[in-house]
Amino acid sequence: MESSHLAYLNVKEIKPKKTGHNPLLNEKNREKLTGYLFIAPLIIYFLVFQVAPILMSLYYSLTVWDMRKSPVFVGIQNYASLLFDNLMYPNFWPSLWVTFKFILIAMPFSLIIPLLLALILNRKMKGQAFFRTAFYIPVVTPGVAVAAMWKWILDSMFGLVNIFIKNTPLVNVVIKPHSWLGEVGTALATLAVMAVWGGLGYNILIYLSGLKIIPGELYESAHVDGASGFQKFRYITLPMLKPTIFFLVITGFIGHFQVFDQMYLLTKGGPNDSTLSYVLSLYNHAFTYYEMGIACAMSYILLLIILIVTLLNFKFVPQKVDD
Amino acid sequence: MILHKAGKEVTYMRQESFKKILLYAVLILTTVVMIGPFIWLIFSSLKLQQDMYTIYPSLIARDRATGELYITFKNYLEAFQILDFPNLFKNTLLVAIINTLVNLFLNSMAGYAFARINFPGREKIFKIMLISLMVPGTVLLIPNVLIVKMLGIYNTRAGLIFPFVMSVYNVFMMRQFFFGIPASLEEAARIDGAGRFRTFFEIALPLVKPALVTLGIFTFLWNYNNFLWPLVVLTDQQKYTLSLGLGSLITMGSSKYHILVASSVVVALPLIVIYMMFQKYITEGIIAGSIKG
Amino acid sequence: MKSCWMKVILIGLLLLSFSIGQFIVAADKAVVSLWVYEPDSRNPLNNMLAAFEKETGYKVNITYIPKDGFNTKINTAVATGQAPDVSYLDQPLVPRFAVDGVILNLDPFTKGKNGIDKKKYYQGALNTNMIGGKLYGLPLNQTCVALYYNKDLVPNPPVTWDEWLDMAQKVYQKGKVAAMEVPPGGGWGAWLFPAFVAAAGGSMVNKNESKVTFDEQPGIDALKLWIEMRKYSNREVTDSANAFQNGFIATKISGPWELKGFRDNFPDLKFGVALIPKKGAKDPHASNIGGENLVVYKSSKNPQAAWTLIKYMTYSVKNALVCAEVTGNFPVLLEAAKDDRYQKDEALKVFLKQMETAQARPRITSWLKINDEVIGKALDQALAGQGAPEAVLKQAAQRANLIIKMDK
């Protein structure tokens, strides 16, 4: 049963036949040309708005620059200071640790919960469209409005969350009303929950789009073979979802590593730096203390970290169906 | 024997309906968590400030002194006095719509090329592009302003559009979606003599319609919400966008919280309405896609 | 006959358009761009600038910017050569901008017939513009912090720290009433901290601003007071939105910019303003100073017009009052502070009195970083119980001194 399905999954590209309209442009060259033509706008955009600024900030990372005087070249001094000078840059290592903890809390939930909900929504059932719409609403709500909303709901005296805890018989024994964003113990976890909440609808949609293009015949033949629901999930759904999951893992990791907005709007890194994420710290160096050189060096260290993790992902997480 | 079988069927049906109830319970609970806060925000915006602060929560505002229920639009009136919403909306929509359309067109083309067309250096180019995804936007801010200045589009709407007219992230997404659709459909058309452009427009693109809608909404939303970039590139008040307007409210401090809440609703509601309108299209797109796939 | 009339009309039109064109060109020559914080209402500033345009013939291009993004925007603009002619600038930023050669030395303008008499400004506020003995801006407004107290909870405001702690024990109710909105540390807490150090007879830095001194006994005492106060102030209460305005907090340290919001939006709140309590009877009532200045950028093409504008905004009583009002702070012109609105208002009167003992921020180029990353962090650690006040402040002082040395 297994092997027959895997054979079906092995969708491979068939080389197109030669048509030979133009004797100068044979099929292969035409294909190449078309390919370059298709990505030409991207290349131009990429050079102007990505490569050029990245190179510029690489140069700035080797300078002391406060954005007002012209930059002074200092070699790798910024990198060395960040890594080893705890007295001048005490936030570097702690902010990395904060970001890592944040990813550790947020990532598993933002991969698993949406998958489960997408599987439910993928069944033929009434009200499916309604639920899908409802789950996506947080995604389309502007970040500023979301921040204002959570601040209000989590308010330590008038917030719904604490009022609910206080007035629900069993719950109020286990949990006490609490300043969720104000205490060192809970602030980061609360922000992570908010991130999962905010990204849920988006991840569900991505999963659903992935689920919809799994050919129905696969399930039908599996059904005929007498496969159970779990077996279908394990041997059809999960393998077919590999590209989708790969996409979510990579973008989720990159996105979470750069977490900034909600911290900037709600906690500013407090209490006691427990929510000072790496990028928030980077932003502070750039725009509060005007240490553009340090900020650029920080971004290159971040780049390196993400690069390593992404390469590991490319190696260990299969990205194509037929891998 | 027959009886036994019938009994089994009843258990099966019972199990099925129990499962259904359980699934609905999960969905409804999630719905409450997902949109409950939003409903609370909308109703809070209809309360006078002094009645927002109460430990006896009520969805509809209750007067502190008399205990009567009421609804007020005072917060909205104040918000409209402080911010020039019509102009802010006009600017925001102009930039967001242009950006979304161009994004959809160019990104899906590039994504298709990376997934389907064989050309030398394809994987290498793609991986180099992926690296750029990892550079935090904050640091590209200053160099990008310098570039925008060099191009002569500082303090113009074009300055809001060009730096975001494409997105490596979106290209990545489109590539993954094109990977997901069976190549056999295109091959048939190619054998019939259709060129790459025609195959792309007439066969591949319709197949990924759901992805296009998702990507479109996402791009639109991003442009609608972008705060930092318009802040540094625009100096002309007449060109300000919604998020800049909302940003100025936040800095006014907690005493203006009621106005911030009302303005948040004004800014968020159109997005939600637009999304609801497109929701139908998404459903159709996904169904159409799945039948063809 | 007909054509003759036509000619007259044509020539008339030509002359008219020419003169209008001349007028437009003339106006174009003297445009001053001005960047300000987004105020509650734009009308007062717009009206003032309209009057300025009428009087001087210059044109002002004003841009309102959200306060949160203001410094980011100014820096980006300077880095890319797009700075305005004139802008607000937060006091601690003036030394850096001056040292970096971004803003103009205004001394040449202060003499002559369009000059000013510096003695007409509050010296403390004016001095935040003096770097190395040279003038780099005109003060726009000034502010300080004082003690807000809830009259229902605290009939008589405390004068000394002992009285304050007594009061704290009396009003405290777990989860319901907090004695004080203890600052959370971070940049904001570090900004308030000097007021307490000075009220214990100490200071943040030594006389010639070469070394920090906040780790000495007064600083330790001030921090201990905060830690003690925290015992009678649950976070659950103090973190709630507008907790003081809603009557759950007995005392709070804040500035005059809160007054309007309290009065307009919380009519039920009965509050008073008093001087910040001092440690012992002999110590001074102290506070800290803050505010913004108006500076002219070196890149300005028309510095004379820019100077005329900043003088216009700050040098007459009428306009100084407008500038104070739109920023929610105090005027910096001595004459303007004598206005009835400050002398007759119970609360504002106290703030004015508190201002007399307000300490200016050290004019150290990296003070902002020391404030946020060093002092703010130390306060945070001590308040979270991660170390004794003595040890935490001592370590912070070492770091601050190192940063000061690096500056030079």
PDB file of C-alpha atoms in Angstrom, chain B residues 49-50 53 55 64 78 82-83 141-142 145-146 149 154 227-228 230-237 240 244-245 247-252 254-258, chain C residues 35 38-42 62-70 72-73 75-77 79-82 240-242 245-246 248 258 260-262 265-268:
ATOM      1  CA  GLN B  49     -13.815  57.033  29.127  1.00  0.00           C
ATOM      2  CA  GLN B  50     -14.818  56.937  32.786  1.00  0.00           C
ATOM      3  CA  TYR B  53     -12.615  51.437  33.828  1.00  0.00           C
ATOM      4  CA  ILE B  55     -14.283  45.793  37.500  1.00  0.00           C
ATOM      5  CA  ARG B  64     -21.096  54.818  36.470  1.00  0.00           C
ATOM      6  CA  GLU B  78     -13.062  63.207  18.794  1.00  0.00           C
ATOM      7  CA  ILE B  82      -7.849  64.966  15.587  1.00  0.00           C
ATOM      8  CA  LEU B  83      -7.013  62.991  12.441  1.00  0.00           C
ATOM      9  CA  LEU B 141      16.554  51.567   6.896  1.00  0.00           C
ATOM     10  CA  ILE B 142      19.326  54.143   6.645  1.00  0.00           C
ATOM     11  CA  VAL B 145      16.834  56.129   2.618  1.00  0.00           C
ATOM     12  CA  LEU B 146      20.145  57.055   0.995  1.00  0.00           C
ATOM     13  CA  LYS B 149      17.358  59.911  -2.116  1.00  0.00           C
ATOM     14  CA  TYR B 154      12.529  61.013  -1.256  1.00  0.00           C
ATOM     15  CA  PHE B 227       4.915  52.634  10.040  1.00  0.00           C
ATOM     16  CA  LEU B 228       8.662  53.099  10.229  1.00  0.00           C
ATOM     17  CA  PRO B 230       6.731  56.216   5.755  1.00  0.00           C
ATOM     18  CA  LEU B 231       7.877  57.943   8.916  1.00  0.00           C
ATOM     19  CA  VAL B 232      11.423  58.412   7.686  1.00  0.00           C
ATOM     20  CA  VAL B 233      10.701  58.970   4.000  1.00  0.00           C
ATOM     21  CA  LEU B 234       7.794  61.406   4.129  1.00  0.00           C
ATOM     22  CA  THR B 235       8.071  64.975   5.348  1.00  0.00           C
ATOM     23  CA  ASP B 236       4.986  66.265   3.584  1.00  0.00           C
ATOM     24  CA  GLN B 237       1.947  66.054   5.839  1.00  0.00           C
ATOM     25  CA  TYR B 240       0.931  60.805   5.426  1.00  0.00           C
ATOM     26  CA  LEU B 244       1.493  57.462  10.805  1.00  0.00           C
ATOM     27  CA  GLY B 245      -1.732  59.082  11.950  1.00  0.00           C
ATOM     28  CA  GLY B 247       1.193  56.488  15.630  1.00  0.00           C
ATOM     29  CA  SER B 248       0.803  60.110  16.587  1.00  0.00           C
ATOM     30  CA  LEU B 249      -2.129  59.157  18.803  1.00  0.00           C
ATOM     31  CA  ILE B 250      -0.168  56.565  20.759  1.00  0.00           C
ATOM     32  CA  THR B 251       2.379  59.137  21.784  1.00  0.00           C
ATOM     33  CA  MET B 252      -0.327  61.258  23.353  1.00  0.00           C
ATOM     34  CA  SER B 254      -2.779  56.949  28.349  1.00  0.00           C
ATOM     35  CA  SER B 255      -5.222  59.783  28.993  1.00  0.00           C
ATOM     36  CA  LYS B 256      -6.210  59.529  25.339  1.00  0.00           C
ATOM     37  CA  TYR B 257      -6.730  55.794  25.505  1.00  0.00           C
ATOM     38  CA  HIS B 258     -10.408  56.040  24.554  1.00  0.00           C
TER      39      HIS B 258
ATOM     40  CA  TRP C  35       9.631  70.118  12.471  1.00  0.00           C
ATOM     41  CA  GLU C  38       2.386  66.357  17.040  1.00  0.00           C
ATOM     42  CA  PRO C  39       0.425  68.368  19.643  1.00  0.00           C
ATOM     43  CA  ASP C  40      -3.055  67.785  21.022  1.00  0.00           C
ATOM     44  CA  SER C  41      -4.362  70.480  18.748  1.00  0.00           C
ATOM     45  CA  ARG C  42      -2.577  72.066  15.805  1.00  0.00           C
ATOM     46  CA  ILE C  62       5.626  73.040   9.267  1.00  0.00           C
ATOM     47  CA  THR C  63       5.711  69.253   9.671  1.00  0.00           C
ATOM     48  CA  TYR C  64       4.014  67.562  12.591  1.00  0.00           C
ATOM     49  CA  ILE C  65       5.702  64.325  13.641  1.00  0.00           C
ATOM     50  CA  PRO C  66       4.589  61.685  16.165  1.00  0.00           C
ATOM     51  CA  LYS C  67       6.750  62.141  19.246  1.00  0.00           C
ATOM     52  CA  ASP C  68       7.733  58.455  19.348  1.00  0.00           C
ATOM     53  CA  GLY C  69       9.314  58.625  15.920  1.00  0.00           C
ATOM     54  CA  PHE C  70      10.714  62.141  16.129  1.00  0.00           C
ATOM     55  CA  THR C  72      14.496  58.508  14.501  1.00  0.00           C
ATOM     56  CA  LYS C  73      13.261  60.829  11.808  1.00  0.00           C
ATOM     57  CA  ASN C  75      18.593  61.408  12.640  1.00  0.00           C
ATOM     58  CA  THR C  76      17.640  59.789   9.369  1.00  0.00           C
ATOM     59  CA  ALA C  77      17.118  63.211   7.867  1.00  0.00           C
ATOM     60  CA  ALA C  79      22.269  61.354   7.856  1.00  0.00           C
ATOM     61  CA  THR C  80      20.763  61.742   4.388  1.00  0.00           C
ATOM     62  CA  GLY C  81      21.169  65.495   4.178  1.00  0.00           C
ATOM     63  CA  GLN C  82      17.458  66.227   4.430  1.00  0.00           C
ATOM     64  CA  SER C 240      -3.245  48.964  35.493  1.00  0.00           C
ATOM     65  CA  ALA C 241      -4.092  51.645  32.917  1.00  0.00           C
ATOM     66  CA  ASN C 242      -4.711  55.056  34.484  1.00  0.00           C
ATOM     67  CA  GLN C 245      -6.642  58.619  37.738  1.00  0.00           C
ATOM     68  CA  ASN C 246      -9.049  55.906  38.844  1.00  0.00           C
ATOM     69  CA  PHE C 248      -6.136  53.269  43.250  1.00  0.00           C
ATOM     70  CA  GLU C 258      -0.577  65.140  32.917  1.00  0.00           C
ATOM     71  CA  LYS C 260      -4.943  68.548  31.402  1.00  0.00           C
ATOM     72  CA  GLY C 261      -5.734  64.873  30.911  1.00  0.00           C
ATOM     73  CA  PHE C 262      -6.534  64.379  34.603  1.00  0.00           C
ATOM     74  CA  ASN C 265     -11.057  63.091  31.438  1.00  0.00           C
ATOM     75  CA  PHE C 266     -11.325  62.225  35.131  1.00  0.00           C
ATOM     76  CA  PRO C 267     -13.570  64.837  36.701  1.00  0.00           C
ATOM     77  CA  ASP C 268     -14.216  62.606  39.745  1.00  0.00           C
TER      78      ASP C 268
END
